[in-house]
Coordinates of N, CA, C and O in Angstrom, one line a residue:
P1 N 74.4 115.6 30.2 CA 73.4 116.2 29.4 C 73.8 116.4 27.9 O 73.0 116.3 27.0
A2 N 75.1 116.7 27.7 CA 75.6 116.9 26.3 C 75.4 115.6 25.5 O 75.3 115.7 24.3
L3 N 75.5 114.5 26.1 CA 75.4 113.2 25.4 C 74.0 113.0 24.8 O 73.8 112.2 23.9
L4 N 73.0 113.8 25.3 CA 71.6 113.6 24.8 C 71.3 114.6 23.7 O 70.2 114.5 23.1
E5 N 72.3 115.4 23.3 CA 72.1 116.4 22.2 C 72.2 115.7 20.9 O 72.9 114.7 20.7
L6 N 71.6 116.3 19.9 CA 71.7 115.9 18.5 C 73.2 116.1 18.0 O 73.9 117.0 18.5
L7 N 73.6 115.3 17.0 CA 74.9 115.6 16.4 C 74.9 117.0 15.8 O 73.9 117.5 15.3
P8 N 76.0 117.7 15.9 CA 76.1 119.0 15.4 C 75.6 119.2 13.9 O 74.9 120.2 13.6
D9 N 75.8 118.2 13.1 CA 75.4 118.3 11.7 C 73.8 118.2 11.6 O 73.3 118.8 10.6
L10 N 73.2 117.6 12.5 CA 71.7 117.4 12.4 C 71.0 118.5 13.2 O 69.8 118.8 12.9
S11 N 71.6 119.1 14.2 CA 70.9 120.0 15.1 C 70.3 121.3 14.3 O 69.2 121.7 14.7
P12 N 70.9 121.8 13.2 CA 70.3 122.9 12.6 C 68.9 122.6 12.0 O 68.1 123.4 11.7
H13 N 68.6 121.3 11.8 CA 67.4 120.8 11.1 C 66.3 120.6 12.2 O 65.2 120.2 11.8
A14 N 66.6 120.7 13.4 CA 65.7 120.4 14.5 C 65.4 121.7 15.3 O 66.0 121.9 16.3
A15 N 64.5 122.5 14.8 CA 64.0 123.7 15.5 C 63.4 123.2 16.8 O 62.9 122.1 16.9
P16 N 63.5 124.1 17.9 CA 63.0 123.7 19.2 C 61.5 123.2 19.2 O 61.2 122.3 19.9
D17 N 60.7 123.7 18.3 CA 59.3 123.3 18.2 C 59.2 122.0 17.5 O 58.1 121.5 17.3
R18 N 60.3 121.4 17.0 CA 60.2 120.1 16.3 C 60.9 119.1 17.1 O 61.2 118.0 16.5
V19 N 61.2 119.3 18.3 CA 61.9 118.3 19.2 C 60.8 117.9 20.2 O 60.3 118.7 20.9
F20 N 60.6 116.6 20.3 CA 59.5 116.0 21.1 C 60.2 115.0 22.1 O 60.6 114.0 21.7
D21 N 60.3 115.4 23.4 CA 60.7 114.5 24.4 C 59.7 113.4 24.6 O 58.5 113.7 24.5
K22 N 60.1 112.2 25.0 CA 59.1 111.2 25.2 C 59.4 110.4 26.5 O 60.5 110.4 27.0
Q23 N 58.4 109.7 27.0 CA 58.6 109.0 28.2 C 58.5 107.4 28.0 O 58.7 106.7 29.0
T24 N 58.3 107.0 26.8 CA 58.2 105.6 26.5 C 59.2 105.3 25.3 O 59.8 106.2 24.8
Y25 N 59.3 104.0 24.9 CA 60.2 103.7 23.8 C 59.9 104.4 22.6 O 60.8 105.0 21.9
G26 N 58.6 104.5 22.2 CA 58.2 105.2 21.0 C 57.5 106.5 21.4 O 57.0 106.6 22.5
P27 N 57.4 107.4 20.5 CA 56.8 108.7 20.7 C 55.3 108.8 20.4 O 54.7 109.9 20.4
W28 N 54.7 107.7 20.1 CA 53.4 107.7 19.5 C 52.2 107.8 20.5 O 51.1 108.1 20.1
H29 N 52.5 107.5 21.8 CA 51.4 107.6 22.8 C 51.0 109.0 23.0 O 49.8 109.3 23.2
D30 N 51.9 109.9 22.9 CA 51.6 111.3 23.0 C 51.3 111.8 21.6 O 52.2 111.7 20.7
K31 N 50.2 112.3 21.3 CA 49.7 112.6 20.0 C 50.4 113.9 19.4 O 50.1 114.2 18.2
R32 N 51.2 114.6 20.1 CA 51.8 115.9 19.6 C 52.6 115.6 18.4 O 52.5 116.4 17.4
L33 N 53.5 114.6 18.4 CA 54.3 114.4 17.2 C 53.5 114.0 16.0 O 53.7 114.6 14.9
Q34 N 52.6 113.1 16.2 CA 51.7 112.7 15.0 C 51.0 113.9 14.5 O 50.9 114.1 13.3
A35 N 50.4 114.7 15.3 CA 49.7 115.9 14.9 C 50.6 116.9 14.1 O 50.2 117.4 13.1
A36 N 51.8 117.1 14.7 CA 52.8 118.0 14.0 C 53.2 117.5 12.6 O 53.3 118.2 11.6
L37 N 53.4 116.2 12.5 CA 53.8 115.6 11.2 C 52.6 115.7 10.2 O 52.8 116.0 9.1
R38 N 51.4 115.5 10.7 CA 50.2 115.6 9.8 C 50.1 117.0 9.4 O 49.8 117.3 8.2
Q39 N 50.3 118.0 10.3 CA 50.1 119.4 9.9 C 51.2 119.8 8.9 O 50.9 120.7 8.0
Q40 N 52.3 119.2 8.9 CA 53.4 119.6 8.0 C 53.3 118.7 6.7 O 54.2 118.8 5.9
N41 N 52.3 117.9 6.6 CA 52.1 117.0 5.5 C 53.4 116.2 5.3 O 53.9 116.0 4.1
C42 N 53.9 115.6 6.4 CA 55.2 114.8 6.3 C 54.9 113.4 5.9 O 54.0 112.7 6.4
G43 N 55.6 113.0 4.9 CA 55.5 111.6 4.5 C 56.8 110.8 4.6 O 56.9 109.6 4.3
H44 N 57.9 111.5 5.0 CA 59.2 110.9 5.1 C 59.9 111.4 6.4 O 60.1 112.6 6.6
L45 N 60.2 110.5 7.3 CA 60.7 110.9 8.6 C 62.2 110.4 8.7 O 62.5 109.2 8.4
V46 N 63.1 111.3 9.1 CA 64.5 110.9 9.4 C 64.6 110.7 10.9 O 64.3 111.5 11.7
I47 N 65.1 109.5 11.3 CA 65.2 109.2 12.7 C 66.7 108.9 13.1 O 67.4 108.2 12.5
S48 N 67.0 109.5 14.2 CA 68.3 109.3 14.9 C 68.1 109.1 16.3 O 67.0 109.3 16.8
G49 N 69.0 108.6 17.1 CA 68.9 108.4 18.5 C 69.5 107.1 19.0 O 70.1 106.4 18.3
V50 N 69.2 106.9 20.3 CA 69.6 105.7 21.0 C 68.4 105.2 21.8 O 67.5 105.9 22.1
E51 N 68.3 104.0 22.0 CA 69.0 102.8 21.6 C 68.4 102.3 20.3 O 67.2 102.2 20.2
T52 N 69.2 102.0 19.3 CA 68.7 101.6 18.0 C 67.8 100.4 18.1 O 66.8 100.4 17.4
D53 N 68.1 99.5 19.0 CA 67.3 98.2 19.1 C 66.1 98.4 20.1 O 65.4 97.4 20.3
L54 N 65.9 99.6 20.6 CA 64.7 99.8 21.5 C 63.9 101.0 21.0 O 63.0 100.9 20.3
C55 N 64.4 102.2 21.5 CA 63.6 103.4 21.2 C 63.6 103.8 19.7 O 62.5 104.1 19.2
V56 N 64.7 103.7 19.0 CA 64.7 104.0 17.6 C 63.9 103.0 16.9 O 63.1 103.3 16.0
L57 N 64.0 101.7 17.2 CA 63.1 100.7 16.6 C 61.6 100.9 16.8 O 60.9 100.9 15.9
A58 N 61.2 101.3 18.1 CA 59.8 101.5 18.3 C 59.3 102.8 17.6 O 58.2 102.8 17.1
T59 N 60.2 103.8 17.5 CA 59.8 105.0 16.8 C 59.7 104.7 15.3 O 58.7 105.1 14.7
A60 N 60.6 104.0 14.7 CA 60.5 103.7 13.3 C 59.4 102.8 12.9 O 58.7 103.0 12.0
L61 N 59.1 101.7 13.7 CA 58.0 100.9 13.4 C 56.7 101.6 13.6 O 55.8 101.4 12.7
G62 N 56.6 102.5 14.5 CA 55.3 103.3 14.7 C 55.2 104.2 13.5 O 54.0 104.4 13.0
A63 N 56.2 104.8 13.0 CA 56.2 105.7 11.8 C 55.7 104.9 10.6 O 54.8 105.4 9.9
I64 N 56.3 103.7 10.4 CA 55.9 102.9 9.3 C 54.4 102.5 9.4 O 53.6 102.6 8.4
E65 N 53.9 102.2 10.6 CA 52.5 101.8 10.8 C 51.6 103.0 10.5 O 50.4 102.8 10.1
R66 N 52.1 104.2 10.6 CA 51.3 105.4 10.3 C 51.5 105.9 8.8 O 51.1 107.0 8.5
G67 N 52.2 105.0 8.0 CA 52.3 105.3 6.6 C 53.4 106.2 6.2 O 53.5 106.7 5.1
L68 N 54.4 106.5 7.1 CA 55.5 107.3 6.8 C 56.7 106.4 6.3 O 56.9 105.3 6.7
Y69 N 57.4 107.0 5.4 CA 58.7 106.4 4.9 C 59.7 106.8 5.9 O 59.8 108.0 6.4
V70 N 60.6 105.9 6.3 CA 61.6 106.1 7.4 C 63.0 106.0 6.8 O 63.3 105.1 6.1
S71 N 63.8 107.0 7.2 CA 65.3 106.9 7.0 C 65.9 106.9 8.4 O 65.8 107.8 9.2
L72 N 66.6 105.8 8.7 CA 67.4 105.6 9.9 C 68.8 106.1 9.6 O 69.4 105.6 8.6
V73 N 69.4 106.9 10.5 CA 70.7 107.5 10.3 C 71.7 106.6 11.0 O 71.8 106.7 12.2
R74 N 72.4 105.8 10.2 CA 73.4 104.8 10.8 C 74.4 105.4 11.7 O 74.6 104.9 12.8
D75 N 75.0 106.6 11.4 CA 76.0 107.2 12.2 C 75.5 108.2 13.2 O 76.2 108.9 13.8
A76 N 74.2 108.2 13.4 CA 73.5 109.1 14.4 C 72.6 108.2 15.2 O 71.6 108.7 15.8
T77 N 72.8 106.9 15.3 CA 72.1 106.0 16.1 C 73.1 105.1 16.8 O 74.3 105.1 16.4
G78 N 72.7 104.6 17.9 CA 73.7 103.7 18.7 C 73.0 102.9 19.7 O 71.8 103.1 20.0
S79 N 73.8 102.0 20.3 CA 73.2 101.1 21.3 C 74.3 100.7 22.3 O 75.5 100.7 21.9
G80 N 74.0 100.4 23.5 CA 74.9 99.8 24.4 C 75.4 98.4 24.0 O 76.4 98.0 24.5
L81 N 74.7 97.8 23.1 CA 75.0 96.5 22.6 C 75.2 96.7 21.1 O 74.3 96.6 20.3
P82 N 76.5 96.8 20.6 CA 76.8 97.0 19.2 C 76.2 96.0 18.3 O 75.7 96.3 17.2
D83 N 76.2 94.7 18.7 CA 75.6 93.7 17.9 C 74.1 93.9 17.6 O 73.6 93.7 16.5
S84 N 73.4 94.3 18.7 CA 72.0 94.5 18.6 C 71.7 95.8 17.7 O 70.8 95.8 16.9
H85 N 72.6 96.8 17.8 CA 72.5 97.9 16.9 C 72.6 97.5 15.4 O 71.8 97.8 14.6
D86 N 73.6 96.7 15.2 CA 73.8 96.2 13.8 C 72.7 95.4 13.3 O 72.2 95.5 12.1
R87 N 72.2 94.5 14.1 CA 71.0 93.7 13.7 C 69.8 94.5 13.5 O 69.0 94.2 12.6
A88 N 69.5 95.5 14.3 CA 68.4 96.4 14.1 C 68.4 97.1 12.7 O 67.5 97.2 12.0
L89 N 69.6 97.6 12.4 CA 69.8 98.3 11.1 C 69.6 97.3 10.0 O 69.0 97.6 9.0
Q90 N 70.2 96.1 10.2 CA 70.1 95.1 9.1 C 68.6 94.7 8.9 O 68.2 94.5 7.8
L91 N 67.8 94.7 10.0 CA 66.4 94.4 9.9 C 65.7 95.4 9.0 O 65.0 95.0 8.1
F92 N 66.1 96.6 9.1 CA 65.4 97.7 8.3 C 65.9 97.6 6.9 O 65.2 97.9 5.9
E93 N 67.2 97.3 6.7 CA 67.7 97.2 5.3 C 67.2 96.0 4.6 O 67.1 96.0 3.3
T94 N 66.7 95.0 5.3 CA 66.2 93.8 4.6 C 64.7 93.7 4.7 O 64.0 93.7 3.7
R95 N 64.2 93.5 5.9 CA 62.8 93.3 6.1 C 61.9 94.4 5.7 O 60.8 94.3 5.3
F96 N 62.3 95.7 6.0 CA 61.5 96.8 5.7 C 62.1 97.7 4.6 O 61.9 98.9 4.5
S97 N 62.7 97.1 3.6 CA 63.3 97.8 2.5 C 62.3 98.6 1.7 O 62.7 99.6 1.0
E98 N 61.0 98.3 1.7 CA 60.0 99.1 1.0 C 59.6 100.3 1.7 O 59.1 101.3 1.2
Q99 N 59.7 100.2 3.1 CA 59.2 101.3 3.9 C 60.3 102.1 4.6 O 60.0 103.1 5.2
A100 N 61.5 101.7 4.5 CA 62.6 102.3 5.2 C 63.9 102.1 4.5 O 64.1 101.2 3.7
Q101 N 64.9 103.0 4.8 CA 66.2 102.9 4.3 C 67.2 103.3 5.5 O 66.8 104.0 6.4
V102 N 68.4 102.8 5.4 CA 69.4 103.2 6.4 C 70.4 104.1 5.6 O 70.9 103.7 4.5
I103 N 70.7 105.3 6.1 CA 71.5 106.3 5.5 C 72.6 106.8 6.4 O 72.5 106.5 7.6
D104 N 73.5 107.6 5.9 CA 74.5 108.2 6.7 C 74.1 109.7 7.0 O 73.1 110.2 6.5
C105 N 74.8 110.3 7.9 CA 74.5 111.6 8.4 C 74.5 112.7 7.2 O 73.6 113.5 7.1
D106 N 75.5 112.5 6.3 CA 75.5 113.5 5.2 C 74.3 113.4 4.3 O 73.7 114.4 3.9
T107 N 73.8 112.2 4.1 CA 72.6 112.0 3.3 C 71.4 112.5 4.0 O 70.5 113.2 3.4
A108 N 71.3 112.3 5.3 CA 70.2 112.9 6.1 C 70.2 114.4 6.0 O 69.1 115.0 5.8
C109 N 71.3 115.0 6.1 CA 71.4 116.5 6.1 C 70.9 117.0 4.7 O 70.2 118.0 4.6
T110 N 71.3 116.3 3.6 CA 70.8 116.6 2.3 C 69.3 116.5 2.2 O 68.7 117.4 1.7
L111 N 68.8 115.4 2.7 CA 67.3 115.2 2.6 C 66.6 116.3 3.4 O 65.6 116.8 2.9
L112 N 67.1 116.6 4.5 CA 66.5 117.6 5.4 C 66.6 119.0 4.8 O 65.6 119.8 4.8
A113 N 67.8 119.3 4.3 CA 68.0 120.7 3.7 C 67.1 120.9 2.4 O 66.7 122.0 2.2
E114 N 66.9 119.8 1.7 CA 66.1 119.9 0.5 C 64.6 119.8 0.7 O 63.8 119.9 -0.2
G115 N 64.2 119.6 2.0 CA 62.9 119.5 2.4 C 62.2 118.2 2.0 O 61.0 118.1 1.9
E116 N 63.0 117.2 1.6 CA 62.4 115.9 1.2 C 62.0 115.1 2.4 O 61.4 114.0 2.2
A117 N 62.4 115.5 3.6 CA 62.1 114.7 4.8 C 62.0 115.6 6.0 O 62.5 116.8 5.9
R118 N 61.5 115.1 7.1 CA 61.4 115.9 8.3 C 62.1 115.2 9.4 O 62.2 114.0 9.4

């Protein structure tokens, strides 16, 4: 169970009411997350998790489809297939450079602390 927890640096930014468990690759089938983001007037979403090339990818693409800017946290994502992880991040750095960026955990913490992202 400890492996499913957020990185210690990110956990202070995830209040219990802002953590949404999901049953599919992406969290968008359950409307709770989308409603919460809309209520908070969120335009920038920071995403971490596993698997980068499956769940993280589905979450990020769904966020982009909903008009959100996405920051993927390179050192807070991972995959059982390191090459697939690297290719997924490269896809966001190149193909989705207008809608997304790949950042490190320190940058994510700064964005979250300054209220520039959720």
